[in-house]
Structures are given as structure tokens and as C-alpha cells.
Amino acid sequence: IGGQYGSEGKGQIVGYLSKEYDLLMRVGGPNAGHSVSSESGLYVYHHLPSGCRDASAEVLLGPGMTLKPAALVKEIEEVKISSDRLSIDPNAMVIEEEDLINEQELVEKIASTGRGGGSAAARRILNRYGNGIRLAKDVVSLKPYIRSTLERLQIAYRDKKSVLLEGTQGSALSLYHGKYPHVTSRDTNVAGCLAEAGISPTRVRRVIMVIRTHPIRVGNPDNDKDTSGYLKHETSWDEIARSAGLPIDDLVKTEITSTTKRSRRVGYFDWEQFQHAVALNSPTDIVLTFVDYISRDNRDARRFDQLDKKAIYFIEELERVAQAPVSLINTRFPRTGDERKDLRTVIDRRNWTALWNPLDKFNPYLST
Ligand code: IMP
Ligand code: MG
């Protein structure tokens, strides 16, 4: 799950973890764009779990999802995932053209991605006796993949398989817990993601919350209007480039939203927001991304003690506030044209055991 306003770099982290899991599952809808840079190049996932192009795990799309069938079929073809590996729950909701039209006003007013997920979810509730509702099971092109994901999960539980559930967007965009009306159409926190997936909370071993050093919100469609909502301590890419010693072009080129290609707004870290995200999700692990925005030198760090002092103090403070370890640290995002082509960007400080369960093992962070 994301701990801020989305775009925390969840894709890259899920891509890193995906090879360790037997089953990858996604919820949410195509308003999310999750970028993964791997041996096979850069890919932006909109429906499928991040990293499934490079992993061999079984893949599930949950019943609470909203789908755009044509875009999903294209993604399935690009990722080359076979019908025996992918199950789409028959109850997932289909986004229609009318949903895109319905959201046009939201695009203007709250910088919605306008991908139709919210409208489709609302129609699902309103039209239970009416026409115009299509679920995934009603779409011919999806037929080969339609299978109850709950049944697939039960088989996985029986066989003691590991499941990685990938949330989308961020805690502060939650329909219930964000600052309404600048929110998305679902609960983006861990409980909401589990509900959409159909996974019981007692199955959960780890809650991994991804945050970035400098939270972003999507850009305003009209630059003069503050449409995408509140952002504490807002600053500029120029300011961050200057203080971190990064080339400004790197930031301006890369800090474009994956779905709508708008330039992102950026702020300094918001501790109050972090504390709320921690309260809503009780993460067992924090993942910190974009440490190169603290200092460019952090791009070259391979171990924790090679990070600069500012980053180390920041991470220690995160651990104190969250009462959870910062287990993974992403030092940079490898881009096409990156001269080093080095994909080892994650400092991995996990000390997980294979079947670690927060309820039955001593956890120094949760018990003190
Ligand atoms: P909607 O969910 O597309 O209607 O967008 C609601 C608000 O959340 C808008 O400010 C969007 O730009 C933002 N938002 C939605 N999805 C994402 C995401 O995946 N990353 C970042 N921001 C998002
Ligand atoms: Mg994104």
C-alpha cells in the first residue's frame, strides 16, 4: 500500500518482491500506473500486478476491481501471460465509455485521472436492477481468464503458498480517510484492499507501506487553479534538484504521472500524514523510496551505512514514529538512457523468516 498520495514507487518495489511469491494479486483500477524498470525494460502496469512480466507466479485480479477490457487485453498480450496463469474474478466491474464521460467534470474539479473507475463503482451500486452493468464474466474477450479468485486463494491457502496483494494509489487519497473531495473512489488503505481482494485480515502476515522522501500530488490540469488538493510544505522540483545536487532535467522528465502524463506537484515530508497512514495501516514494514532526492550521492549507496547522514537520521525517525522497521530502501529509479544500467537499486534490510507471523512471533517494534 502507498502511504501518501500515490506515486510512491510501489510498482518498482512490488516488482522487486514479486519473484519471491507464488501468487500476485491486484485490486483497484486502471487509474493507477505502476512503473517497473527491470531486465526486460520499463513497463507501466495498469491492471496486472507489477513485475508479473518477469515472474512466474500465478496472477489474480480481484472481484472489487474495475477493469477496462480492451486495455486489459492489450496488457495481457504485452506481458505475455497465459490463460492458465491469470484468473480474473467474474464479479470485477467493467468500465464503459459512459464512465469516462461521467468523470470529465471531476478531471476539471479535482484533477481526477478520468479513467472511469469511480463512475463504474457508483453505477454498480445504483443500477442493481437496471441495465448497462457488465461484470468481467459478461465480456467475451475475458472468457479464457474468468475464474473465481476466492477459489484460487483457497487452493493457495491449502498448499501454503505465499500471496502478495498489491494496493494502488495512497492512504491519503482514500474515499473515507482522505480530505474529501480530493480523494479517489475507494479505500486505498490495507482494509479496503483486502475487502476488494476477498482476503481475510487474519491471513495477513505483513503490511508493507511504501512512502517517498518527498510526497507528490498530481499536477493541476489548469496550472492556475489548485485543483488536486492540499499538499503541506509544497516546494518545487528546482528546489529539490538544488538541495540534492540532482540535474533538474532528471526530475522534470521523470516526475510526470504514469497515467495522465501531468507534471507532479511536490512537497517536503509531512509527518502528520505519515502518522495517520501508520494509524490506518499499522504497517509491519516501511519502504522508503527516492532517497536520492535527499542527496544525489545516495544513488550509489549499496548498504544502509553508505547513505548520507540526513537519510540515516530520517530513516531512524521514521522507525520511531511508525514503530516498524524501514526494511527496503530504493536509492533511485533506473530509467531508459540511464548510463549505468544498474538495476540494483534496493537496499534490502529485511530479516523476515519464511512464514513470519506478527501475531505469534516476538516483534521488537510492535511490543515496545
Ligand atoms: P480519480 O481516482 O482518478 O478520480 O482521481 C482522484 C484524485 O486522486 C485525483 O487527484 C487523482 O489525480 C488522484 N489519483 C488517482 N489515482 C492516482 C494514482 O494512481 N496515483 C496518484 N494519484 C492518483
Ligand atoms: Mg502511479
XYZ file of C-alpha atoms and ligand atoms in Angstrom:
392
model
C 0.000 0.000 0.000
C 1.017 3.595 -0.559
C 1.359 5.855 2.484
C 0.853 9.226 0.766
C -0.990 10.439 -2.379
C 0.065 7.636 -4.722
C 3.150 7.563 -6.952
C 5.270 6.365 -4.032
C 7.108 3.907 -6.274
C 5.034 0.871 -5.266
C 5.453 -0.655 -8.728
C 9.222 -0.894 -8.515
C 9.043 -2.379 -5.009
C 6.357 -4.939 -5.910
C 8.466 -5.783 -8.969
C 11.436 -6.409 -6.660
C 9.406 -8.605 -4.286
C 7.324 -10.387 -6.943
C 9.890 -13.059 -7.701
C 9.619 -14.364 -4.115
C 5.871 -15.035 -4.221
C 3.720 -17.885 -5.575
C 0.744 -15.671 -6.274
C 0.417 -11.992 -7.198
C -2.910 -10.218 -6.815
C -4.083 -6.708 -7.745
C -7.028 -4.587 -6.713
C -8.111 -1.019 -7.601
C -8.476 0.076 -11.185
C -6.644 1.425 -14.223
C -6.332 4.938 -12.751
C -3.182 3.565 -11.138
C 0.005 3.365 -13.194
C 2.725 1.219 -11.634
C 6.133 1.532 -13.286
C 8.693 -1.251 -13.124
C 12.172 -0.990 -14.565
C 13.692 -4.456 -14.905
C 15.936 -6.573 -17.131
C 13.143 -6.521 -19.705
C 12.974 -2.713 -19.749
C 10.462 -0.184 -18.422
C 6.817 -1.218 -18.225
C 3.815 0.613 -16.760
C 1.165 -1.745 -15.373
C -2.446 -0.550 -15.171
C -4.332 -3.733 -14.300
C -1.889 -6.597 -13.873
C 0.315 -6.925 -10.787
C 3.672 -5.184 -11.091
C 6.525 -7.413 -12.123
C 4.358 -10.267 -13.461
C 6.168 -9.906 -16.813
C 9.400 -11.028 -15.123
C 7.976 -13.521 -12.621
C 6.332 -16.927 -12.995
C 3.770 -16.545 -10.206
C 0.061 -17.161 -10.640
C -1.847 -13.877 -11.138
C -5.243 -12.853 -9.744
C -7.432 -9.801 -10.409
C -9.890 -9.461 -7.542
C -13.685 -9.057 -7.557
C -13.515 -5.468 -6.232
C -11.529 -4.295 -9.245
C -12.729 -2.003 -12.015
C -11.468 -3.031 -15.469
C -11.161 -1.582 -18.948
C -11.406 -4.779 -21.049
C -9.680 -3.553 -24.236
C -6.779 -2.031 -22.274
C -6.539 -5.144 -20.104
C -6.417 -7.499 -23.113
C -3.639 -5.343 -24.607
C -1.738 -5.523 -21.313
C -2.189 -9.319 -21.177
C -0.740 -9.591 -24.705
C 2.180 -7.282 -23.962
C 3.051 -9.045 -20.728
C 2.538 -12.433 -22.475
C 0.569 -14.017 -19.681
C -1.277 -17.240 -20.493
C -4.870 -18.019 -19.525
C -3.817 -20.810 -17.174
C -1.692 -18.340 -15.190
C -4.190 -15.485 -14.932
C -7.579 -15.545 -13.196
C -9.956 -12.591 -13.390
C -12.797 -12.767 -10.922
C -16.205 -12.968 -12.655
C -17.519 -10.163 -10.405
C -14.965 -7.492 -11.305
C -16.737 -4.389 -12.663
C -16.373 -3.254 -16.270
C -15.722 0.426 -17.039
C -17.760 1.671 -20.038
C -17.338 4.719 -22.287
C -20.109 6.487 -20.348
C -17.957 6.273 -17.198
C -15.194 8.244 -18.882
C -17.740 10.888 -19.898
C -19.225 10.937 -16.384
C -15.814 11.780 -14.904
C -14.959 14.695 -17.180
C -16.183 17.185 -14.601
C -14.028 15.532 -11.915
C -10.986 15.906 -14.160
C -11.518 19.668 -14.121
C -12.514 19.960 -10.479
C -10.224 17.600 -8.530
C -7.646 16.576 -11.177
C -9.209 13.124 -11.408
C -7.397 10.753 -13.764
C -10.776 10.417 -15.510
C -10.320 6.698 -16.036
C -13.919 5.902 -15.121
C -13.336 3.682 -12.094
C -15.327 5.863 -9.717
C -18.284 6.176 -12.075
C -18.293 2.419 -12.712
C -18.234 1.703 -8.968
C -21.123 4.128 -8.431
C -23.165 2.562 -11.253
C -22.538 -0.856 -9.757
C -24.289 0.321 -6.606
C -27.047 2.391 -8.225
C -28.136 0.186 -11.129
C -28.547 -3.138 -9.359
C -31.930 -3.586 -11.006
C -31.254 -1.546 -14.117
C -29.429 -2.019 -17.384
C -25.941 -1.238 -18.524
C -23.989 -3.170 -15.928
C -21.331 -5.535 -17.243
C -19.167 -7.588 -14.964
C -15.981 -9.312 -16.146
C -17.922 -12.560 -16.719
C -20.035 -10.784 -19.376
C -17.061 -9.823 -21.544
C -16.298 -12.276 -24.369
C -12.630 -11.306 -24.695
C -12.046 -12.075 -20.998
C -13.742 -15.522 -21.051
C -10.497 -17.571 -21.025
C -9.439 -15.916 -17.750
C -12.701 -15.903 -15.799
C -12.314 -17.960 -12.636
C -13.337 -17.348 -9.043
C -10.321 -15.760 -7.375
C -11.639 -16.890 -3.988
C -11.300 -20.493 -5.153
C -7.759 -19.834 -6.366
C -6.954 -18.248 -2.979
C -8.385 -21.215 -1.078
C -6.174 -23.589 -3.071
C -3.220 -21.320 -2.322
C -4.027 -21.322 1.418
C -4.320 -25.110 1.443
C -0.984 -25.512 -0.338
C 0.685 -22.915 1.933
C 1.547 -20.659 -0.988
C 2.657 -17.084 -0.460
C 0.427 -14.282 -1.753
C 1.475 -10.699 -2.495
C -1.504 -8.340 -2.665
C -0.677 -5.060 -4.375
C -2.681 -1.979 -3.403
C -2.941 1.117 -5.545
C -2.797 4.880 -5.013
C -2.102 6.114 -1.480
C -3.528 6.266 2.022
C -4.372 9.985 1.832
C -6.415 9.528 -1.374
C -8.859 7.212 0.450
C -12.533 7.956 -0.151
C -13.162 7.718 3.613
C -9.892 8.803 5.198
C -8.559 11.399 2.741
C -9.501 15.084 2.553
C -12.857 14.944 0.701
C -13.498 15.847 -2.123
C -9.852 15.476 -3.191
C -9.999 11.717 -2.904
C -10.347 8.687 -5.127
C -13.336 6.318 -5.370
C -12.217 3.585 -2.947
C -10.481 2.973 0.346
C -6.812 2.822 -0.535
C -5.747 1.552 2.880
C -4.982 -2.039 3.810
C -8.502 -2.924 4.961
C -10.022 -1.583 1.734
C -7.552 -3.519 -0.406
C -8.272 -6.756 1.489
C -12.015 -6.214 1.048
C -11.642 -5.786 -2.724
C -9.460 -8.875 -2.910
C -11.589 -11.071 -0.639
C -8.735 -11.847 1.726
C -9.412 -12.049 5.452
C -7.299 -9.765 7.691
C -6.254 -12.765 9.804
C -4.407 -14.180 6.757
C -2.127 -11.172 6.655
C 1.466 -11.659 7.740
C 2.951 -8.359 6.659
C 1.648 -4.947 5.794
C 4.229 -3.164 3.667
C 3.750 0.568 3.345
C 5.678 2.479 0.704
C 6.461 6.162 1.203
C 8.669 8.606 -0.626
C 11.016 11.186 0.866
C 9.034 13.989 -0.816
C 5.311 13.281 -1.292
C 3.687 14.348 -4.531
C 0.206 15.100 -5.752
C -0.767 15.016 -9.396
C -0.491 18.297 -11.256
C -3.410 20.624 -11.750
C -4.889 20.393 -15.260
C -5.130 24.170 -15.219
C -1.911 25.475 -13.696
C -3.584 28.496 -12.152
C -6.054 26.509 -10.116
C -5.246 24.465 -7.047
C -7.433 21.568 -8.148
C -5.687 18.423 -6.961
C -5.909 19.443 -3.291
C -3.933 20.181 -0.165
C -0.202 19.484 -0.113
C 1.661 20.501 3.029
C 5.045 22.251 2.652
C 4.741 22.433 -1.131
C 8.055 23.097 -2.854
C 9.383 22.883 -6.411
C 11.475 20.422 -8.413
C 14.058 23.215 -8.810
C 14.439 23.482 -5.054
C 14.820 19.693 -4.624
C 17.267 19.437 -7.526
C 19.351 22.220 -5.968
C 19.429 20.815 -2.431
C 20.053 17.206 -3.530
C 22.560 18.090 -6.246
C 20.494 16.382 -8.949
C 20.203 17.566 -12.558
C 16.864 19.371 -12.823
C 16.187 17.668 -16.176
C 16.143 14.266 -14.434
C 13.311 15.412 -12.183
C 11.258 17.338 -14.712
C 11.419 14.440 -17.179
C 10.577 11.710 -14.682
C 8.099 13.373 -12.346
C 5.202 13.055 -14.734
C 2.208 10.988 -13.621
C 2.171 7.500 -15.177
C -1.491 7.587 -16.155
C -2.287 11.158 -17.214
C 1.234 12.466 -18.008
C 0.773 15.598 -15.919
C 3.645 17.226 -14.120
C 3.540 16.331 -10.412
C 3.403 18.799 -7.519
C 5.880 18.050 -4.738
C 6.231 18.813 -1.028
C 8.554 18.208 1.885
C 7.792 15.178 4.058
C 4.547 15.505 6.020
C 4.923 13.819 9.435
C 1.272 14.250 10.364
C 0.188 12.478 7.200
C 2.704 9.714 7.895
C 1.345 9.264 11.394
C -2.208 8.978 10.012
C -1.125 6.434 7.394
C 0.606 4.431 10.141
C -2.533 4.533 12.289
C -4.741 3.402 9.392
C -2.470 0.585 8.247
C -0.275 -0.498 11.190
C 2.490 -1.439 8.778
C 4.897 -4.190 9.811
C 7.399 -2.754 7.336
C 8.063 0.653 5.831
C 9.638 1.031 2.406
C 11.332 4.331 1.648
C 11.787 5.384 -1.983
C 13.562 8.321 -3.670
C 16.397 8.705 -1.124
C 18.375 10.260 -3.980
C 16.106 13.301 -3.565
C 17.801 13.857 -0.182
C 21.231 13.653 -1.742
C 22.411 12.555 -5.163
C 25.184 10.509 -3.552
C 22.583 8.112 -2.174
C 22.169 6.770 -5.724
C 25.453 4.958 -5.291
C 24.720 3.516 -1.839
C 24.554 -0.278 -1.731
C 24.328 -0.635 2.043
C 22.480 1.306 4.740
C 25.684 2.763 6.200
C 26.621 4.168 2.788
C 23.630 6.519 2.826
C 24.264 10.128 3.808
C 23.695 11.255 7.418
C 20.494 13.123 6.591
C 18.926 9.989 5.083
C 20.032 7.824 8.015
C 18.568 10.231 10.606
C 15.374 10.481 8.579
C 15.016 6.686 8.436
C 15.632 6.363 12.198
C 12.918 8.930 12.827
C 10.501 7.076 10.531
C 11.123 3.896 12.531
C 10.484 5.691 15.826
C 7.199 7.199 14.617
C 5.949 4.042 12.875
C 7.273 1.571 15.467
C 8.226 -0.535 12.471
C 11.458 -1.081 10.572
C 12.301 0.604 7.271
C 13.047 -2.719 5.585
C 13.601 -1.691 1.983
C 15.145 1.495 0.638
C 15.051 2.411 -3.043
C 18.017 4.575 -3.943
C 16.910 5.635 -7.436
C 14.720 4.653 -10.354
C 16.642 3.225 -13.308
C 15.428 4.974 -16.457
C 15.976 4.249 -20.108
C 19.129 6.043 -21.062
C 20.486 5.675 -17.533
C 24.197 5.391 -18.280
C 24.845 2.870 -15.533
C 22.047 0.436 -16.462
C 22.447 -0.917 -12.944
C 19.224 -2.407 -11.658
C 20.426 -2.969 -8.081
C 18.594 -0.042 -6.587
C 17.143 -1.619 -3.439
C 18.915 -1.706 -0.079
C 17.339 -4.772 1.487
C 17.324 -4.788 5.302
C 14.594 -7.394 5.787
C 15.029 -10.053 8.413
C 11.900 -11.961 7.542
C 11.595 -15.660 8.087
C 9.601 -17.586 5.518
C 6.379 -17.923 7.465
C 6.723 -14.991 9.830
C 3.501 -14.107 11.565
C 3.252 -10.839 13.508
C 0.776 -12.420 15.911
C 2.829 -15.375 17.081
C 6.409 -14.195 16.968
C 8.226 -11.670 19.073
C 8.427 -8.376 17.225
C 10.540 -5.736 18.958
C 8.785 -2.954 17.065
C 5.255 -3.957 17.967
C 5.787 -4.969 21.560
C 7.630 -1.951 22.940
P -9.599 9.522 -9.625
O -9.500 8.373 -8.692
O -8.998 9.231 -10.957
O -10.978 10.111 -9.726
O -8.701 10.692 -9.000
C -8.949 11.283 -7.728
C -7.689 12.000 -7.253
O -6.692 11.014 -6.940
C -7.046 12.895 -8.308
O -6.344 13.970 -7.694
C -6.093 11.942 -9.000
O -5.099 12.553 -9.735
C -5.571 11.144 -7.813
N -5.137 9.798 -8.204
C -5.929 8.778 -8.589
N -5.209 7.683 -8.838
C -3.924 8.003 -8.619
C -2.692 7.274 -8.689
O -2.626 6.090 -9.020
N -1.555 7.981 -8.372
C -1.591 9.257 -7.991
N -2.706 9.974 -7.898
C -3.865 9.359 -8.204
Mg 1.357 5.900 -10.238
